[in-house]
PDB file of C-alpha atoms in Angstrom:
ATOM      1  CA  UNK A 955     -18.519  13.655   5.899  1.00 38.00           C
ATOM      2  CA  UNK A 956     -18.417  15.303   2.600  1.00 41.00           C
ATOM      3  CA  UNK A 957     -21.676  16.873   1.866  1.00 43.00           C
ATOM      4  CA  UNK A 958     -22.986  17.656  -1.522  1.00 45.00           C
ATOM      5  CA  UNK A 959     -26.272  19.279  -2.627  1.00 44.00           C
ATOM      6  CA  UNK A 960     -28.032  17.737  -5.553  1.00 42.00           C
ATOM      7  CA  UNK A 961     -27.543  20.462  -7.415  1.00 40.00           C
ATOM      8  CA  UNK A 962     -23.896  20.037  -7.937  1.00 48.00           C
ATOM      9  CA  UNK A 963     -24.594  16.892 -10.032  1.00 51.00           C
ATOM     10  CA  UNK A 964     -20.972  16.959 -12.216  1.00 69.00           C
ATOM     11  CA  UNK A 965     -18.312  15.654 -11.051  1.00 86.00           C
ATOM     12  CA  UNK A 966     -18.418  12.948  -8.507  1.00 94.00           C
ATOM     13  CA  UNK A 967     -16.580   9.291 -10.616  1.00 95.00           C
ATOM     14  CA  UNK A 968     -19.050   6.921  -9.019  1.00 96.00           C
ATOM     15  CA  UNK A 969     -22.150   8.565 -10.475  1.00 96.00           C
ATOM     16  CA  UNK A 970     -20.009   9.213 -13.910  1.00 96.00           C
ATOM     17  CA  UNK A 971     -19.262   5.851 -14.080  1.00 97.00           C
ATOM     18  CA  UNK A 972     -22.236   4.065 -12.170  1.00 97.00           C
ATOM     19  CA  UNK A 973     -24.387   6.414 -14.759  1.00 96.00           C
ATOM     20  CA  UNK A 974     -22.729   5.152 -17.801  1.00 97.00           C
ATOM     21  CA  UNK A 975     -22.413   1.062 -17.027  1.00 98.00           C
ATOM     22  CA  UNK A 976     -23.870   0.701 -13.473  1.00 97.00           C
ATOM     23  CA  UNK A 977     -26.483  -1.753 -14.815  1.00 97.00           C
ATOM     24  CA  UNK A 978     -25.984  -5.130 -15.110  1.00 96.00           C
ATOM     25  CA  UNK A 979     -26.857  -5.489 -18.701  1.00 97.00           C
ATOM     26  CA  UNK A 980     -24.631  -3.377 -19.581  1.00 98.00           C
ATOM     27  CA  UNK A 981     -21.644  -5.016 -17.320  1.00 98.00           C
ATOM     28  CA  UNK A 982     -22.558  -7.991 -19.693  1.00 97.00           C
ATOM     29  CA  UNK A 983     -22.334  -6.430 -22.811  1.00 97.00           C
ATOM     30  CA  UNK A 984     -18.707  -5.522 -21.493  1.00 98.00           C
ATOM     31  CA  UNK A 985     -18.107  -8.536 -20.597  1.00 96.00           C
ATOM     32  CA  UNK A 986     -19.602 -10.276 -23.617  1.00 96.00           C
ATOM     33  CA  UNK A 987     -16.980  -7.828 -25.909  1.00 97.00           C
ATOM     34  CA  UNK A 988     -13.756  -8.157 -23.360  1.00 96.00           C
ATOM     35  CA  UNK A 989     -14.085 -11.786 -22.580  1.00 93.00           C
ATOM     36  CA  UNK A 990     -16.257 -13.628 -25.252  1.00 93.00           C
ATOM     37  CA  UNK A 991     -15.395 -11.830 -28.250  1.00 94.00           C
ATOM     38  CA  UNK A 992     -18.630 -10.707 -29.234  1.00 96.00           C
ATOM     39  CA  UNK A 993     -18.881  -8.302 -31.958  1.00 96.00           C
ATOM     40  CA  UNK A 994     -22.065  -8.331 -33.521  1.00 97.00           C
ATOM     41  CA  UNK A 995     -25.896  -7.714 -32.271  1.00 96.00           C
ATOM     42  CA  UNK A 996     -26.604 -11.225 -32.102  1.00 96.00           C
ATOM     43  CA  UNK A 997     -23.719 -12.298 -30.015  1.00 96.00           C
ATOM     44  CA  UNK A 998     -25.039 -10.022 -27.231  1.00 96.00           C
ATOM     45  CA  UNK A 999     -28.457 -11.294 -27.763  1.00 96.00           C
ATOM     46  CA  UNK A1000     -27.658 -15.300 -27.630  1.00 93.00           C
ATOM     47  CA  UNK A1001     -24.663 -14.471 -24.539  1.00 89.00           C
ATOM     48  CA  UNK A1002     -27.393 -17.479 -22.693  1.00 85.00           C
ATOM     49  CA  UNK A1003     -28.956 -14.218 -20.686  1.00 88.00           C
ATOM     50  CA  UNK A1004     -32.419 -13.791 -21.756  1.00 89.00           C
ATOM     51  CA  UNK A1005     -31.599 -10.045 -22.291  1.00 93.00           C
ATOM     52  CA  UNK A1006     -34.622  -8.662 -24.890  1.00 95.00           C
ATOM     53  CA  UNK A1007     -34.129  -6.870 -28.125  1.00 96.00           C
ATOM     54  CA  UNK A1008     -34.998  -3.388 -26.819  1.00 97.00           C
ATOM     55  CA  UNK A1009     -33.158  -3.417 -23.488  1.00 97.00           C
ATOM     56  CA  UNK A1010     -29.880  -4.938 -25.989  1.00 97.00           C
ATOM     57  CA  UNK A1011     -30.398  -2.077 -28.496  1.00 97.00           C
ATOM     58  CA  UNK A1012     -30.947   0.932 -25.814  1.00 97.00           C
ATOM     59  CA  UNK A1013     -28.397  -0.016 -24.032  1.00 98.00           C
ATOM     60  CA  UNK A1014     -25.951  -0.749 -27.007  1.00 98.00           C
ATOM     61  CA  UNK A1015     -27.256   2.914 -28.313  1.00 98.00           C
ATOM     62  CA  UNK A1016     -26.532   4.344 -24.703  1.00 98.00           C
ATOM     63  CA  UNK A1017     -22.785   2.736 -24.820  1.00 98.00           C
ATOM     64  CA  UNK A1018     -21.786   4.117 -28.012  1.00 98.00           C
ATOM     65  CA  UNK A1019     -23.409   7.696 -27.526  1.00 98.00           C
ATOM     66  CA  UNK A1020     -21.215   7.749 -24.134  1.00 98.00           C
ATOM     67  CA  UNK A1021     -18.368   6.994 -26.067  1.00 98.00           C
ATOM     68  CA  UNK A1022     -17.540   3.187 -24.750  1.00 98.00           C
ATOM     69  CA  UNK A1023     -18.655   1.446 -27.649  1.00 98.00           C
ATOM     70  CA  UNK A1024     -18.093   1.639 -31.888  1.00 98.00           C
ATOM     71  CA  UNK A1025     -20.748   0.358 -34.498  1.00 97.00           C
ATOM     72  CA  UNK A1026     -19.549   0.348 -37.812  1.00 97.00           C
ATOM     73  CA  UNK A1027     -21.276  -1.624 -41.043  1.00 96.00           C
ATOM     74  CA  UNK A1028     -18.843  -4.920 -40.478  1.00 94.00           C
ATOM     75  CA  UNK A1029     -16.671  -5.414 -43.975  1.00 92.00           C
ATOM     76  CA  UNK A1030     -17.416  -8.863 -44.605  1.00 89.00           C
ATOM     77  CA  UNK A1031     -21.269  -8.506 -44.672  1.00 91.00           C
ATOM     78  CA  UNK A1032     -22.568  -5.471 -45.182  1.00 90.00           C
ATOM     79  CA  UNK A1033     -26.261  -6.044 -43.626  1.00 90.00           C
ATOM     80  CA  UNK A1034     -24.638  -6.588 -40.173  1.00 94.00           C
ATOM     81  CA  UNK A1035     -22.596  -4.240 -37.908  1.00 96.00           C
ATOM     82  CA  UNK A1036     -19.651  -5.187 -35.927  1.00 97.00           C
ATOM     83  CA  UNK A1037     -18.976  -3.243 -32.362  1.00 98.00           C
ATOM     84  CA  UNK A1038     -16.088  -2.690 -31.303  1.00 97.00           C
ATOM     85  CA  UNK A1039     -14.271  -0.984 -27.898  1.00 98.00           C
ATOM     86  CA  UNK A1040     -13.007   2.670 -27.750  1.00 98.00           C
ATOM     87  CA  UNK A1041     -10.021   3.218 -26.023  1.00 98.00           C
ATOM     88  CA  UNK A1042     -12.354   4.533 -23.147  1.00 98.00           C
ATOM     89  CA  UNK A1043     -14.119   1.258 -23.501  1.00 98.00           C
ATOM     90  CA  UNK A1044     -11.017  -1.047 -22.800  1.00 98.00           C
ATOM     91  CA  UNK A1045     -10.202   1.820 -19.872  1.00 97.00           C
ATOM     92  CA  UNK A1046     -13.395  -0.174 -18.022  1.00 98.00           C
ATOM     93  CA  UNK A1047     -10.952  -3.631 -18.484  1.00 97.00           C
ATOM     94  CA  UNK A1048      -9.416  -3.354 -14.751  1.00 95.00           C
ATOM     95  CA  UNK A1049     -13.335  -2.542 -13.277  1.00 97.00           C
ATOM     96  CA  UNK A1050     -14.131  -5.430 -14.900  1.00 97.00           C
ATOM     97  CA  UNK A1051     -11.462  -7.394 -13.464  1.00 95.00           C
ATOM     98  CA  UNK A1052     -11.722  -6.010 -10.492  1.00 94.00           C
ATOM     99  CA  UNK A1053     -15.404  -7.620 -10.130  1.00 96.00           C
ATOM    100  CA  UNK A1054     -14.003 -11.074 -11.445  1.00 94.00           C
ATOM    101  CA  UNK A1055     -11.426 -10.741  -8.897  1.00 93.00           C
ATOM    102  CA  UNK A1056     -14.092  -9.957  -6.262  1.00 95.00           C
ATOM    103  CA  UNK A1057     -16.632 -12.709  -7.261  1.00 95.00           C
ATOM    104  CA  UNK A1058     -13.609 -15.301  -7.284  1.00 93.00           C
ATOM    105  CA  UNK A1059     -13.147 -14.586  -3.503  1.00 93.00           C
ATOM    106  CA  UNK A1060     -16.786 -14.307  -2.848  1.00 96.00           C
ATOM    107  CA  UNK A1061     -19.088 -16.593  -4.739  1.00 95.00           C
ATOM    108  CA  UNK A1062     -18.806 -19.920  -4.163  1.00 93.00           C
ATOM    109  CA  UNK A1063     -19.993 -20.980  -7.120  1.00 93.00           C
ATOM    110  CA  UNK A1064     -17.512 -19.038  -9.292  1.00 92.00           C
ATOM    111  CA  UNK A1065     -16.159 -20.250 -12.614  1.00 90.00           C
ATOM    112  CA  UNK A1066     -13.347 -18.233 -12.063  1.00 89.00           C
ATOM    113  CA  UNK A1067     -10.406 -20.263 -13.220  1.00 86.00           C
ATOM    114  CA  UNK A1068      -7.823 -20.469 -10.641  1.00 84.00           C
ATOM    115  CA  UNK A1069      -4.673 -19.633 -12.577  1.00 85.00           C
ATOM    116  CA  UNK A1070      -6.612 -16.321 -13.890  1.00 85.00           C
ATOM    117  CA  UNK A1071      -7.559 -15.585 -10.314  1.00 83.00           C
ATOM    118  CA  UNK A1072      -3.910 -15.779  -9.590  1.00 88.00           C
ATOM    119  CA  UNK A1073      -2.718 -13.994 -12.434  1.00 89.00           C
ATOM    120  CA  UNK A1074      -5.129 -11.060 -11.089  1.00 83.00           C
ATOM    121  CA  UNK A1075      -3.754 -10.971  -7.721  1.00 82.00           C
ATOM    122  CA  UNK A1076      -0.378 -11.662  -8.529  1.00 88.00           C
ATOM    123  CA  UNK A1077       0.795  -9.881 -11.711  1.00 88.00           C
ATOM    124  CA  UNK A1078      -2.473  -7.743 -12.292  1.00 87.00           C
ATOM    125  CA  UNK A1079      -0.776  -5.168 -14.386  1.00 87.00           C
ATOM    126  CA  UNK A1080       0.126  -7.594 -16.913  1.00 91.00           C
ATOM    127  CA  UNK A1081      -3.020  -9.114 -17.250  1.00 91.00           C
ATOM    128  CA  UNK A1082      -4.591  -5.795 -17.948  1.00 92.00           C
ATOM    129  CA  UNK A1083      -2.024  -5.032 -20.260  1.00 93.00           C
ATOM    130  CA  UNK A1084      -2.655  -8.865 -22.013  1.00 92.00           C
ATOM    131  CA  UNK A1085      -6.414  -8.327 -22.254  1.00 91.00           C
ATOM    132  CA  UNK A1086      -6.544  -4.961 -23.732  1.00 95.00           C
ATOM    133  CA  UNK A1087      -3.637  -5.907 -26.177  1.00 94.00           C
ATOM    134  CA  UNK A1088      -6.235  -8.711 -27.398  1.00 90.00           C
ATOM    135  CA  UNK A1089      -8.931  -6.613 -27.638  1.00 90.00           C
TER     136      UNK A1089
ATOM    137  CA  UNK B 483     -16.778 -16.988 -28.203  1.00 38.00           C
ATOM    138  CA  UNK B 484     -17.388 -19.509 -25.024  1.00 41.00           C
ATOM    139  CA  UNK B 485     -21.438 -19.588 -25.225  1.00 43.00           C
ATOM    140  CA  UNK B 486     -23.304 -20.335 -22.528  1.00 45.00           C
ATOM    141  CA  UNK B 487     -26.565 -21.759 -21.892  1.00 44.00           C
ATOM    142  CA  UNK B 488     -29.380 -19.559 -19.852  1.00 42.00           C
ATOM    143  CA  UNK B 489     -29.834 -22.678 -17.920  1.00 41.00           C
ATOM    144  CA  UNK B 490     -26.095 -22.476 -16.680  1.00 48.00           C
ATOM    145  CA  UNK B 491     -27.171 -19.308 -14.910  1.00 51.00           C
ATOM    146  CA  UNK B 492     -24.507 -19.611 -11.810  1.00 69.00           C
ATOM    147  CA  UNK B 493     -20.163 -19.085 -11.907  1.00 86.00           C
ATOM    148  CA  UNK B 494     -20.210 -15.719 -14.184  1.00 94.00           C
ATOM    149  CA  UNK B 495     -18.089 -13.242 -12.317  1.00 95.00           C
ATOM    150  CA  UNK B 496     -19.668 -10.759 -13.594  1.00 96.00           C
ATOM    151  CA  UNK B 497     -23.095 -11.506 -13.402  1.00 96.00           C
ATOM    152  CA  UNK B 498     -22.954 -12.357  -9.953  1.00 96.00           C
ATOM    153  CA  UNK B 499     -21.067  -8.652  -8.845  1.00 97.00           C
ATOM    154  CA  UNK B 500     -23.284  -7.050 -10.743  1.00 97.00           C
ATOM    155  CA  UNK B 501     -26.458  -8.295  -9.866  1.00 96.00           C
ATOM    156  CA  UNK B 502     -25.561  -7.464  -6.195  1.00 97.00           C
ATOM    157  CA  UNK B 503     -24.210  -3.932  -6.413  1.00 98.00           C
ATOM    158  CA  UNK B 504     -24.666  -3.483 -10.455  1.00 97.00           C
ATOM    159  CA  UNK B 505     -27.022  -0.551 -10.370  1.00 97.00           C
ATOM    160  CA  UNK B 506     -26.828   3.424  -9.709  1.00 96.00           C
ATOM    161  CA  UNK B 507     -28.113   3.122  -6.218  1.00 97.00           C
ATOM    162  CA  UNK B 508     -26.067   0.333  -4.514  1.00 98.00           C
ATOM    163  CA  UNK B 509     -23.061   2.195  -6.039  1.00 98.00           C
ATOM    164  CA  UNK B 510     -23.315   5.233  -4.608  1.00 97.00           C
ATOM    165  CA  UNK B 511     -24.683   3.654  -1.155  1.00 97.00           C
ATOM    166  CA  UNK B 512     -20.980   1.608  -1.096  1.00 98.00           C
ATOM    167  CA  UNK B 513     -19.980   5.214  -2.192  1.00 96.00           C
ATOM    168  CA  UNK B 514     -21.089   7.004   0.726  1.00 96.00           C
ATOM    169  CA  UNK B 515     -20.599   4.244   3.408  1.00 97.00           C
ATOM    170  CA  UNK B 516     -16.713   4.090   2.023  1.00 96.00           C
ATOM    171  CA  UNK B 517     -15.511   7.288   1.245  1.00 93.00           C
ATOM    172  CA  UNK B 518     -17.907   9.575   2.671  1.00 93.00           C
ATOM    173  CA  UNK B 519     -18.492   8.657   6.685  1.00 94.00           C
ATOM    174  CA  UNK B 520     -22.069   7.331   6.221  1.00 96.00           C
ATOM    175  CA  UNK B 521     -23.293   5.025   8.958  1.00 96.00           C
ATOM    176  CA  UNK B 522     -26.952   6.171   9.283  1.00 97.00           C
ATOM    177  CA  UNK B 523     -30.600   5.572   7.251  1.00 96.00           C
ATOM    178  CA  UNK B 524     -30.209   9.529   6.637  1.00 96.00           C
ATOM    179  CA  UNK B 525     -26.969  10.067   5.705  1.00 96.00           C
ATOM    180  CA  UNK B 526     -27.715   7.937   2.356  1.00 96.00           C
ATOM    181  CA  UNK B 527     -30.917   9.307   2.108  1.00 96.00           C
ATOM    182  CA  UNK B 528     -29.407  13.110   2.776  1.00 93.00           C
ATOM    183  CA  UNK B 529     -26.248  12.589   0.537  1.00 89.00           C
ATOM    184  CA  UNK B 530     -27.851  14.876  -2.503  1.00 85.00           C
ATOM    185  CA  UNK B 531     -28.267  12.268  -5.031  1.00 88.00           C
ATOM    186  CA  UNK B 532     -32.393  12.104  -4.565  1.00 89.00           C
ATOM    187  CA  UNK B 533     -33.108   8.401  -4.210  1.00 93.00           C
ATOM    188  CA  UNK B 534     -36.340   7.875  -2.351  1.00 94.00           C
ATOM    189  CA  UNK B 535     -37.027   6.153   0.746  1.00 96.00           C
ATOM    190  CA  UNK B 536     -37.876   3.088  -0.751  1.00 97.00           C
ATOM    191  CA  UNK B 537     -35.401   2.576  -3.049  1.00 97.00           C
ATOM    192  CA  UNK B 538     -33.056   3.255  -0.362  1.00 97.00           C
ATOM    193  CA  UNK B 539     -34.517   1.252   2.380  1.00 97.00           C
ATOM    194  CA  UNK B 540     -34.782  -2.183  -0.985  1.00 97.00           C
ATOM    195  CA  UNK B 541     -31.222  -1.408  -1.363  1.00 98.00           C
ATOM    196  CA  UNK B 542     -30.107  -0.828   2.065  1.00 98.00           C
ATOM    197  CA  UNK B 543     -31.690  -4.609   2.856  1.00 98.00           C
ATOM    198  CA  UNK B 544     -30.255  -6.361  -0.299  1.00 98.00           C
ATOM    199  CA  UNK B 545     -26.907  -5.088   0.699  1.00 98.00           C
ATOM    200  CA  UNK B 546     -27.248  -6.456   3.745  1.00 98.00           C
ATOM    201  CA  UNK B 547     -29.071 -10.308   2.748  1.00 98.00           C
ATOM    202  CA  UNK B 548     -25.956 -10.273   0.359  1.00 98.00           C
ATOM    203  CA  UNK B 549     -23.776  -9.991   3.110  1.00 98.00           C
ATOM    204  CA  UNK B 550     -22.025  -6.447   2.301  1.00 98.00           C
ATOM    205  CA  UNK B 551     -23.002  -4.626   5.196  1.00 98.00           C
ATOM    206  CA  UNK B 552     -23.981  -5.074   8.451  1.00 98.00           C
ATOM    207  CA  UNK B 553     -26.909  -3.280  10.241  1.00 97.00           C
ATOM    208  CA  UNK B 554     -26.898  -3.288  14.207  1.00 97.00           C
ATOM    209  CA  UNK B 555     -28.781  -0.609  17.059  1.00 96.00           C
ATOM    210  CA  UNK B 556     -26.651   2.322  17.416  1.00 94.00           C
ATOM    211  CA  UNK B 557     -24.916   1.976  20.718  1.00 92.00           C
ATOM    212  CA  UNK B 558     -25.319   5.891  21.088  1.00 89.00           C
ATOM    213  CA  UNK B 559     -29.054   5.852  19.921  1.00 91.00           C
ATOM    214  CA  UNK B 560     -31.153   2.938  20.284  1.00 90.00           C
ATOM    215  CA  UNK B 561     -33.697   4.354  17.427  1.00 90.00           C
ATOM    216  CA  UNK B 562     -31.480   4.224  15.073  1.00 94.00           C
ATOM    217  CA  UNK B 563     -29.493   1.513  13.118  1.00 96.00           C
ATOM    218  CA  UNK B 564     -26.049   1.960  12.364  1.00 97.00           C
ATOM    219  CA  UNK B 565     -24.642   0.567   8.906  1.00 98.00           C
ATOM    220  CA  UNK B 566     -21.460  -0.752   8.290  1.00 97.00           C
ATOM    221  CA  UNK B 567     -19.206  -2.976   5.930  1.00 98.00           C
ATOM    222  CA  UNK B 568     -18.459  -6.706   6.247  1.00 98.00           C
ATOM    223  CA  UNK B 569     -15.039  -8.242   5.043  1.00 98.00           C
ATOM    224  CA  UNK B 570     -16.866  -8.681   1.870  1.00 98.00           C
ATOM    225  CA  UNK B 571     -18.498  -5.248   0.877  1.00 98.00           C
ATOM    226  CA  UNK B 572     -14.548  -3.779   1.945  1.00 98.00           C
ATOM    227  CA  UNK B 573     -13.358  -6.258  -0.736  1.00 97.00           C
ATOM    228  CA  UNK B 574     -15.402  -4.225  -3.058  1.00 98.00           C
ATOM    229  CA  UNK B 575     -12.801  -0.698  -2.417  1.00 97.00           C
ATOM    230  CA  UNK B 576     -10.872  -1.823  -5.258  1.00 95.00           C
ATOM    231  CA  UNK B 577     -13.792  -2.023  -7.680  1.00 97.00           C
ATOM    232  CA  UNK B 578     -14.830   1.777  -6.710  1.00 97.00           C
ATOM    233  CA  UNK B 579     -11.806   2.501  -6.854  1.00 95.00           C
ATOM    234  CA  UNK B 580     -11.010   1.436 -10.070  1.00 95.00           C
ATOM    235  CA  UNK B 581     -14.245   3.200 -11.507  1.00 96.00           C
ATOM    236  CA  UNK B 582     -13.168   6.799  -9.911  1.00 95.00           C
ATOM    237  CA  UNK B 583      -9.659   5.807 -11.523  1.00 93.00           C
ATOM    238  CA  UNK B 584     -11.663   5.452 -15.134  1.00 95.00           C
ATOM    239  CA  UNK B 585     -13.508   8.536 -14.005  1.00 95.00           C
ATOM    240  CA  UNK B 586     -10.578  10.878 -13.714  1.00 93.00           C
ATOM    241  CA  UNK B 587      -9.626   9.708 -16.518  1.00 94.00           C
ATOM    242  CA  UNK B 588     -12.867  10.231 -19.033  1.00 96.00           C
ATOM    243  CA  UNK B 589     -14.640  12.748 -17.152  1.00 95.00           C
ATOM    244  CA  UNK B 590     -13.618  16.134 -17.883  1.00 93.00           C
ATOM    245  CA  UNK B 591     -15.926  17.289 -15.277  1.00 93.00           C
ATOM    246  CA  UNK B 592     -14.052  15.164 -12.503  1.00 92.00           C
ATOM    247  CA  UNK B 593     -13.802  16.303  -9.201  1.00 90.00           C
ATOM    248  CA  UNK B 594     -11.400  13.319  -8.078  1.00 89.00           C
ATOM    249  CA  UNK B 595      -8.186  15.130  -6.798  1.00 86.00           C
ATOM    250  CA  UNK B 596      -4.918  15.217  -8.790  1.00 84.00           C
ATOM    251  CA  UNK B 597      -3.142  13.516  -6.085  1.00 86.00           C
ATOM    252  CA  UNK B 598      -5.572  10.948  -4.949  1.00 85.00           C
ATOM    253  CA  UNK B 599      -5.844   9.861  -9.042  1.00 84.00           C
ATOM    254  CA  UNK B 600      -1.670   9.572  -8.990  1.00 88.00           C
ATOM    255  CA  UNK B 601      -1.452   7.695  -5.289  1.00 89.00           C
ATOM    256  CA  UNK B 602      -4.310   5.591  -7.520  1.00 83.00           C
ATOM    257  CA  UNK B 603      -1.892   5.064 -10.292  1.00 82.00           C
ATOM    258  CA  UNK B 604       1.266   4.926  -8.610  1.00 88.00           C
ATOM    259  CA  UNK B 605       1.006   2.656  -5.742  1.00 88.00           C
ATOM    260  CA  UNK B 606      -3.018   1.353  -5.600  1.00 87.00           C
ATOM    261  CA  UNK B 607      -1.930  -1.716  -3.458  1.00 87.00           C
ATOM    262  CA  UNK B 608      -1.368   0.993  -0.525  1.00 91.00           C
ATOM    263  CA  UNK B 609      -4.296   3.010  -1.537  1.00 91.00           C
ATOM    264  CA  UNK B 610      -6.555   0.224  -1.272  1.00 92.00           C
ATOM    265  CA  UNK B 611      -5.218  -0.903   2.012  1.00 93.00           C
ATOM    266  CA  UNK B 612      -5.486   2.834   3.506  1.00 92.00           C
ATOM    267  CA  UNK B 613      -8.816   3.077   2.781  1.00 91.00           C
ATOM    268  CA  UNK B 614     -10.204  -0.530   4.028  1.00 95.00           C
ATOM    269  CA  UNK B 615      -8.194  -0.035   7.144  1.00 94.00           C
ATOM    270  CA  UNK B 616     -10.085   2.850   7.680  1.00 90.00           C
ATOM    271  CA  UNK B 617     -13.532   1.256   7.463  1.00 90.00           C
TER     272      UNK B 617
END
């Protein structure tokens, strides 16, 4: 067994990555930008999951200062801002999948479709590919 | 934008993978149990990341009501419990590790090792099945 002190904090991928969107509002705010096209404040805020204004906007903050997420004043209405994925952002498109694939096995209650379920087991490169060209 | 009601709260993919292992402390408990040899209350609580007992002993139980891992005597100690992974917390590999993939990848503190990251890129459908079959 691997053995690390807590001193050497840097370094391990699960705690990078668990520390950056290892919540589950922010795995819905992913989700709510990949899959549901969300773009501005309000989309996140009426995605149907009671999430409140200050847990939206510090997480939001959190996801842009790490480098996932872009706010910039949106061109058609100048009062709102539109958010957008980084390239590091649409990197978190296969973990993403990954859990959709997971949860279409597991839950079952899943609105998975079938034919997406396939897709991801069958040809999941291209489906990656697909959803970050749309995004 | 598909928009969802809060009453519709079941089927999301998402919400249900992440409300089960979506948070810093179940990740790095399916981190330890996976990739690091843990099988014991102490090696998560030992594994240099700080959580306290309670936190680990919550998480520790919900993993196991959500039917990730199993907890049973320890044949070679009987005061102890010995932890381990059902069918579906080992359907969860690919999720970690697609996050230590994204890692690598952003974190220029990574400690993930250069060939692990290509066997990762290069042929993942082995990769995954190496490391389950070693659970």
């Amino acid at each position: 067994m691997v053995k690390k002190s807590s001193a050497e904090w840097h370094g391990c991928p699960i705690r990078y990555g668990g520390a950056i969107f290892g919540d589950i509002w922010s795995l819905l705010i992913l989700r709510d930008i990949m899959f549901k096209d969300a773009r501005h404040y309000a989309d996140f805020l009426n995605a149907g999951e009671g999430i409140s204004t200050n847990i939206l906007a510090s997480r939001l903050s959190k996801l842009e200062a790490e480098g996932i997420l872009t706010k910039a004043q949106d061109p058609g209405n100048k009062a709102r801002y539109l958010y957008g994925l980084t390239d590091k952002g649409k990197g978190l498109v296969p973990v993403l999948l990954e859990i959709m694939c997971w949860s279409e096995t597991w839950d079952d209650q899943t609105e998975v479709p079938k034919d997406f379920a396939r897709a991801l087991k069958e040809d999941r490169a291209a489906l990656v590919k697909n959803t970050i060209a749309k995004l």
